[in-house]
mmCIF file of C-alpha atoms in Angstrom:
data_model
loop_
_atom_site.group_PDB
_atom_site.id
_atom_site.type_symbol
_atom_site.label_atom_id
_atom_site.label_comp_id
_atom_site.label_asym_id
_atom_site.label_seq_id
_atom_site.Cartn_x
_atom_site.Cartn_y
_atom_site.Cartn_z
ATOM 1 C CA MET A 148 76.351 -125.915 59.308
ATOM 2 C CA PHE A 149 79.951 -126.707 58.174
ATOM 3 C CA VAL A 150 81.089 -129.742 56.222
ATOM 4 C CA VAL A 151 84.757 -130.656 56.196
ATOM 5 C CA ASN A 152 85.657 -133.689 54.149
ATOM 6 C CA ASP A 153 89.052 -135.432 53.890
ATOM 7 C CA MET A 154 91.786 -133.792 51.602
ATOM 8 C CA PRO A 155 91.649 -135.484 48.095
ATOM 9 C CA GLU A 156 94.414 -137.521 46.749
ATOM 10 C CA GLN A 157 96.848 -135.341 44.879
ATOM 11 C CA ILE A 158 97.270 -135.693 41.260
ATOM 12 C CA ASP A 159 100.299 -137.683 39.702
ATOM 13 C CA GLY A 160 103.297 -135.471 39.311
ATOM 14 C CA ARG A 161 103.675 -136.630 35.661
ATOM 15 C CA ILE A 162 100.398 -134.956 34.855
ATOM 16 C CA VAL A 163 101.777 -131.629 36.277
ATOM 17 C CA THR A 164 105.033 -131.889 34.363
ATOM 18 C CA GLU A 165 103.255 -132.681 31.074
ATOM 19 C CA LEU A 166 100.643 -130.022 31.258
ATOM 20 C CA GLU A 167 103.123 -127.382 32.452
ATOM 21 C CA LYS A 168 104.663 -127.519 29.011
ATOM 22 C CA THR A 169 101.453 -126.678 27.208
ATOM 23 C CA CYS A 170 98.680 -123.939 26.859
ATOM 24 C CA VAL A 171 95.157 -123.869 28.272
ATOM 25 C CA SER A 172 93.919 -122.557 24.961
ATOM 26 C CA THR A 173 95.208 -125.579 23.134
ATOM 27 C CA LEU A 174 92.801 -127.655 25.194
ATOM 28 C CA GLY A 175 90.226 -125.088 23.980
ATOM 29 C CA HIS A 176 90.604 -126.380 20.508
ATOM 30 C CA LEU A 177 89.499 -129.838 21.598
ATOM 31 C CA ARG A 178 86.628 -129.315 24.141
ATOM 32 C CA ASP A 179 83.995 -126.789 25.124
ATOM 33 C CA HIS A 180 83.328 -127.670 28.687
ATOM 34 C CA GLY A 181 85.337 -127.491 31.948
ATOM 35 C CA PHE A 182 86.617 -123.880 31.585
ATOM 36 C CA ALA A 183 86.295 -121.099 34.092
ATOM 37 C CA LEU A 184 84.789 -118.558 31.702
ATOM 38 C CA GLY A 185 84.897 -114.940 32.628
ATOM 39 C CA LEU A 186 87.628 -115.252 35.285
ATOM 40 C CA GLN A 187 90.866 -113.432 34.834
ATOM 41 C CA PRO A 188 94.460 -113.799 36.175
ATOM 42 C CA ASN A 189 95.852 -111.324 38.684
ATOM 43 C CA ARG A 190 99.025 -110.987 36.695
ATOM 44 C CA ARG A 191 100.571 -112.212 33.415
ATOM 45 C CA PRO A 192 102.473 -114.339 32.620
ATOM 46 C CA LEU A 193 100.942 -116.923 34.916
ATOM 47 C CA LYS A 194 100.932 -120.758 35.001
ATOM 48 C CA PHE A 195 100.113 -123.387 37.390
ATOM 49 C CA VAL A 196 98.954 -126.994 37.589
ATOM 50 C CA GLY A 197 97.669 -128.554 40.668
ATOM 51 C CA THR A 198 95.174 -130.497 42.738
ATOM 52 C CA ALA A 199 91.734 -128.836 43.437
ATOM 53 C CA VAL A 200 90.911 -128.273 47.072
ATOM 54 C CA THR A 201 87.324 -127.017 46.915
ATOM 55 C CA VAL A 202 85.448 -124.582 49.165
ATOM 56 C CA ARG A 203 81.888 -123.376 48.955
ATOM 57 C CA ILE A 204 80.869 -120.378 51.067
ATOM 58 C CA PRO A 205 77.672 -118.262 51.421
ATOM 59 C CA HIS A 206 77.928 -114.729 50.118
ATOM 60 C CA LEU A 207 79.168 -113.059 53.393
ATOM 61 C CA ASP A 208 80.911 -115.735 55.411
ATOM 62 C CA SER A 209 84.494 -116.817 54.581
ATOM 63 C CA THR A 210 85.106 -118.808 57.585
ATOM 64 C CA ALA A 211 85.508 -122.082 55.537
ATOM 65 C CA VAL A 212 88.011 -120.299 53.275
ATOM 66 C CA HIS A 213 90.330 -119.634 56.302
ATOM 67 C CA MET A 214 89.855 -123.208 57.487
ATOM 68 C CA ALA A 215 90.697 -124.691 54.024
ATOM 69 C CA VAL A 216 93.826 -122.459 53.601
ATOM 70 C CA ASP A 217 95.348 -123.943 56.759
ATOM 71 C CA MET A 218 94.720 -127.443 55.258
ATOM 72 C CA LEU A 219 96.561 -126.811 51.910
ATOM 73 C CA ARG A 220 99.601 -128.920 50.917
ATOM 74 C CA PRO A 221 102.355 -128.380 48.472
ATOM 75 C CA GLY A 222 100.865 -128.666 44.894
ATOM 76 C CA ASP A 223 97.390 -127.787 45.955
ATOM 77 C CA VAL A 224 95.102 -125.146 44.363
ATOM 78 C CA LEU A 225 92.348 -123.502 46.379
ATOM 79 C CA VAL A 226 89.108 -123.376 44.498
ATOM 80 C CA VAL A 227 86.324 -121.259 46.029
ATOM 81 C CA ASP A 228 82.661 -121.090 45.050
ATOM 82 C CA GLN A 229 81.019 -117.938 46.435
ATOM 83 C CA SER A 230 77.451 -119.051 45.770
ATOM 84 C CA GLY A 231 77.173 -116.483 42.926
ATOM 85 C CA ASP A 232 78.483 -113.405 44.798
ATOM 86 C CA ARG A 233 80.909 -111.733 42.225
ATOM 87 C CA GLN A 234 81.331 -108.471 44.240
ATOM 88 C CA ARG A 235 82.752 -109.527 47.570
ATOM 89 C CA SER A 236 86.285 -110.685 48.070
ATOM 90 C CA CYS A 237 87.078 -113.740 50.227
ATOM 91 C CA PHE A 238 90.822 -113.732 49.321
ATOM 92 C CA GLY A 239 93.084 -110.936 50.313
ATOM 93 C CA GLY A 240 96.787 -110.468 51.456
ATOM 94 C CA LEU A 241 96.975 -112.740 54.502
ATOM 95 C CA VAL A 242 94.938 -115.575 52.867
ATOM 96 C CA SER A 243 97.329 -115.317 49.886
ATOM 97 C CA TYR A 244 100.404 -115.260 52.091
ATOM 98 C CA THR A 245 99.165 -118.389 54.001
ATOM 99 C CA ALA A 246 98.388 -120.284 50.750
ATOM 100 C CA LYS A 247 101.824 -119.680 49.478
ATOM 101 C CA ALA A 248 103.388 -120.616 52.886
ATOM 102 C CA ARG A 249 101.484 -123.943 52.786
ATOM 103 C CA GLY A 250 102.978 -124.661 49.323
ATOM 104 C CA ALA A 251 99.885 -124.082 47.311
ATOM 105 C CA VAL A 252 100.615 -123.236 43.651
ATOM 106 C CA GLY A 253 97.617 -121.137 42.892
ATOM 107 C CA ALA A 254 93.966 -120.126 43.578
ATOM 108 C CA VAL A 255 90.865 -119.933 41.435
ATOM 109 C CA ILE A 256 88.118 -117.739 42.989
ATOM 110 C CA ASP A 257 84.570 -117.351 41.513
ATOM 111 C CA GLY A 258 84.214 -113.945 43.079
ATOM 112 C CA SER A 259 86.492 -110.920 43.564
ATOM 113 C CA ILE A 260 89.778 -110.653 45.378
ATOM 114 C CA ASN A 261 91.479 -107.649 47.366
ATOM 115 C CA ASP A 262 94.917 -106.448 48.408
ATOM 116 C CA HIS A 263 96.011 -106.378 44.786
ATOM 117 C CA ASP A 264 99.486 -104.998 45.576
ATOM 118 C CA GLU A 265 100.165 -107.308 48.528
ATOM 119 C CA THR A 266 99.154 -110.317 46.620
ATOM 120 C CA LEU A 267 101.396 -109.455 43.648
ATOM 121 C CA ALA A 268 104.250 -108.844 46.162
ATOM 122 C CA TYR A 269 103.871 -112.433 47.267
ATOM 123 C CA ASP A 270 103.980 -113.589 43.689
ATOM 124 C CA PHE A 271 100.980 -115.893 44.262
ATOM 125 C CA PRO A 272 98.793 -116.501 41.183
ATOM 126 C CA VAL A 273 95.052 -115.995 41.466
ATOM 127 C CA ILE A 274 92.287 -116.255 38.822
ATOM 128 C CA SER A 275 89.097 -114.547 39.729
ATOM 129 C CA ARG A 276 86.367 -112.087 38.844
ATOM 130 C CA GLY A 277 88.694 -109.240 39.528
ATOM 131 C CA PHE A 278 89.289 -106.839 42.523
ATOM 132 C CA SER A 279 86.919 -105.356 45.036
ATOM 133 C CA PRO A 280 87.360 -103.426 48.492
ATOM 134 C CA LEU A 281 84.129 -105.007 49.739
ATOM 135 C CA THR A 282 85.028 -108.128 51.623
ATOM 136 C CA THR A 283 83.528 -111.123 53.271
ATOM 137 C CA ARG A 284 83.548 -111.582 57.041
ATOM 138 C CA ILE A 285 84.299 -114.384 59.641
ATOM 139 C CA GLY A 286 80.761 -115.165 60.689
ATOM 140 C CA GLY A 287 80.716 -118.806 61.527
ATOM 141 C CA ILE A 288 77.473 -119.296 59.580
ATOM 142 C CA GLU A 289 78.142 -122.183 57.078
ATOM 143 C CA GLY A 290 80.644 -123.483 54.534
ATOM 144 C CA ALA A 291 81.828 -126.656 52.986
ATOM 145 C CA ILE A 292 85.308 -127.992 52.328
ATOM 146 C CA ASN A 293 86.174 -130.664 49.609
ATOM 147 C CA VAL A 294 82.762 -130.909 48.031
ATOM 148 C CA PRO A 295 81.652 -130.506 44.357
ATOM 149 C CA VAL A 296 81.472 -126.825 43.503
ATOM 150 C CA THR A 297 80.496 -124.669 40.477
ATOM 151 C CA ILE A 298 83.188 -122.404 39.205
ATOM 152 C CA ALA A 299 82.103 -119.956 36.511
ATOM 153 C CA GLY A 300 79.935 -122.525 34.867
ATOM 154 C CA ALA A 301 82.206 -125.511 35.412
ATOM 155 C CA VAL A 302 81.687 -128.261 37.988
ATOM 156 C CA VAL A 303 84.757 -129.036 39.990
ATOM 157 C CA HIS A 304 85.318 -131.966 42.294
ATOM 158 C CA PRO A 305 87.916 -132.183 45.056
ATOM 159 C CA GLY A 306 91.035 -133.707 43.499
ATOM 160 C CA ASP A 307 90.376 -132.543 40.031
ATOM 161 C CA VAL A 308 93.350 -131.126 37.996
ATOM 162 C CA VAL A 309 93.431 -127.378 37.819
ATOM 163 C CA PHE A 310 95.235 -126.397 34.605
ATOM 164 C CA ALA A 311 95.781 -122.574 34.509
ATOM 165 C CA ASP A 312 97.831 -119.996 32.556
ATOM 166 C CA SER A 313 97.545 -116.480 31.420
ATOM 167 C CA ASP A 314 94.437 -117.068 29.457
ATOM 168 C CA GLY A 315 92.491 -118.664 32.341
ATOM 169 C CA ALA A 316 91.794 -121.983 34.011
ATOM 170 C CA ALA A 317 90.265 -125.276 32.976
ATOM 171 C CA PHE A 318 89.387 -128.326 35.241
ATOM 172 C CA LEU A 319 89.857 -131.959 34.357
ATOM 173 C CA SER A 320 89.394 -135.261 36.261
ATOM 174 C CA PRO A 321 92.712 -136.885 36.870
ATOM 175 C CA GLU A 322 91.762 -139.726 34.458
ATOM 176 C CA GLU A 323 90.946 -137.266 31.588
ATOM 177 C CA ALA A 324 94.346 -135.766 32.196
ATOM 178 C CA VAL A 325 96.377 -138.910 31.690
ATOM 179 C CA GLY A 326 98.377 -138.457 28.441
ATOM 180 C CA LEU A 327 96.710 -135.168 27.614
ATOM 181 C CA GLY A 328 99.938 -133.191 28.014
ATOM 182 C CA ASP A 329 101.505 -135.227 25.238
ATOM 183 C CA LEU A 330 98.490 -134.703 22.927
ATOM 184 C CA LEU A 331 98.447 -130.945 23.554
ATOM 185 C CA LYS A 332 102.080 -130.720 23.016
ATOM 186 C CA ALA A 333 101.909 -132.544 19.718
ATOM 187 C CA LYS A 334 99.329 -130.204 18.533
ATOM 188 C CA GLU A 335 101.393 -127.180 19.461
ATOM 189 C CA ASP A 336 104.506 -128.523 17.833
ATOM 190 C CA ALA A 337 102.611 -129.080 14.574
ATOM 191 C CA GLU A 338 102.415 -125.353 14.304
ATOM 192 C CA ILE A 339 106.214 -124.867 14.122
ATOM 193 C CA PRO A 340 106.505 -125.768 10.403
ATOM 194 C CA ALA A 341 103.379 -123.735 9.778
ATOM 195 C CA ARG A 342 105.063 -120.539 11.170
ATOM 196 C CA GLU A 343 108.054 -121.209 9.044
ATOM 197 C CA SER A 344 105.959 -121.618 6.009
ATOM 198 C CA ILE A 345 104.017 -118.479 6.768
ATOM 199 C CA SER A 346 107.106 -116.541 7.252
ATOM 200 C CA ALA A 347 108.166 -117.672 3.624
ATOM 201 C CA GLY A 348 104.803 -116.481 2.173
ATOM 202 C CA GLY A 349 102.752 -119.621 2.854
ATOM 203 C CA SER A 350 98.998 -119.649 3.623
ATOM 204 C CA LEU A 351 97.468 -119.943 7.151
ATOM 205 C CA ALA A 352 94.192 -120.939 5.543
ATOM 206 C CA GLU A 353 95.818 -123.784 3.780
ATOM 207 C CA PHE A 354 97.449 -124.974 6.950
ATOM 208 C CA SER A 355 94.328 -124.747 9.058
ATOM 209 C CA GLY A 356 91.998 -126.276 6.451
ATOM 210 C CA ALA A 357 89.954 -123.070 6.079
ATOM 211 C CA ALA A 358 90.939 -122.727 2.431
ATOM 212 C CA ALA A 359 88.841 -125.738 1.620
ATOM 213 C CA TYR A 360 85.744 -123.831 2.520
ATOM 214 C CA LEU A 361 86.485 -120.807 0.390
ATOM 215 C CA PRO A 362 84.624 -120.453 -2.886
#
């Protein structure tokens, strides 16, 4: 059985502009949930912010991935739940090429990917479990597009904000992301005088507050 829901509303461009100036790890100082833990980028440096277009497939059948890639719009991010299969790849060179041709800004795959060199040549950023020569097939068995999915422990809804860089990916609702870029940027900017102080012999523990816990 296949489920194909309508494409989600795309996130406000201001959210993209603001988050692109900040680091995913800065968000990691503020919250513990919503991160795709254990996934790695296919190259570094890497950064993208976009709208989640979600796909859930059974272990072997990637029919829904091919359907969803054709539906992608500029600014979208393909987000694929492989139902716990970490070894098979549903995302190779031609899928990567199609995603980029549609204007997608990246992909997050809770499974492996293949065609390492080809994907790099297309300069298309992907965060995944790694690389594998074992691939999925087009079987026409089942799949779902634009439904809630689970990606490396994080629940992702279609239309969520995908915030990714060289460290990994995080997922936020559009409501959570409003004003977040400014908050993260302020936190990062606060480290500028700290670096200047440390260069002059100052204390990291004093700046971070760790010194208050020392005997």
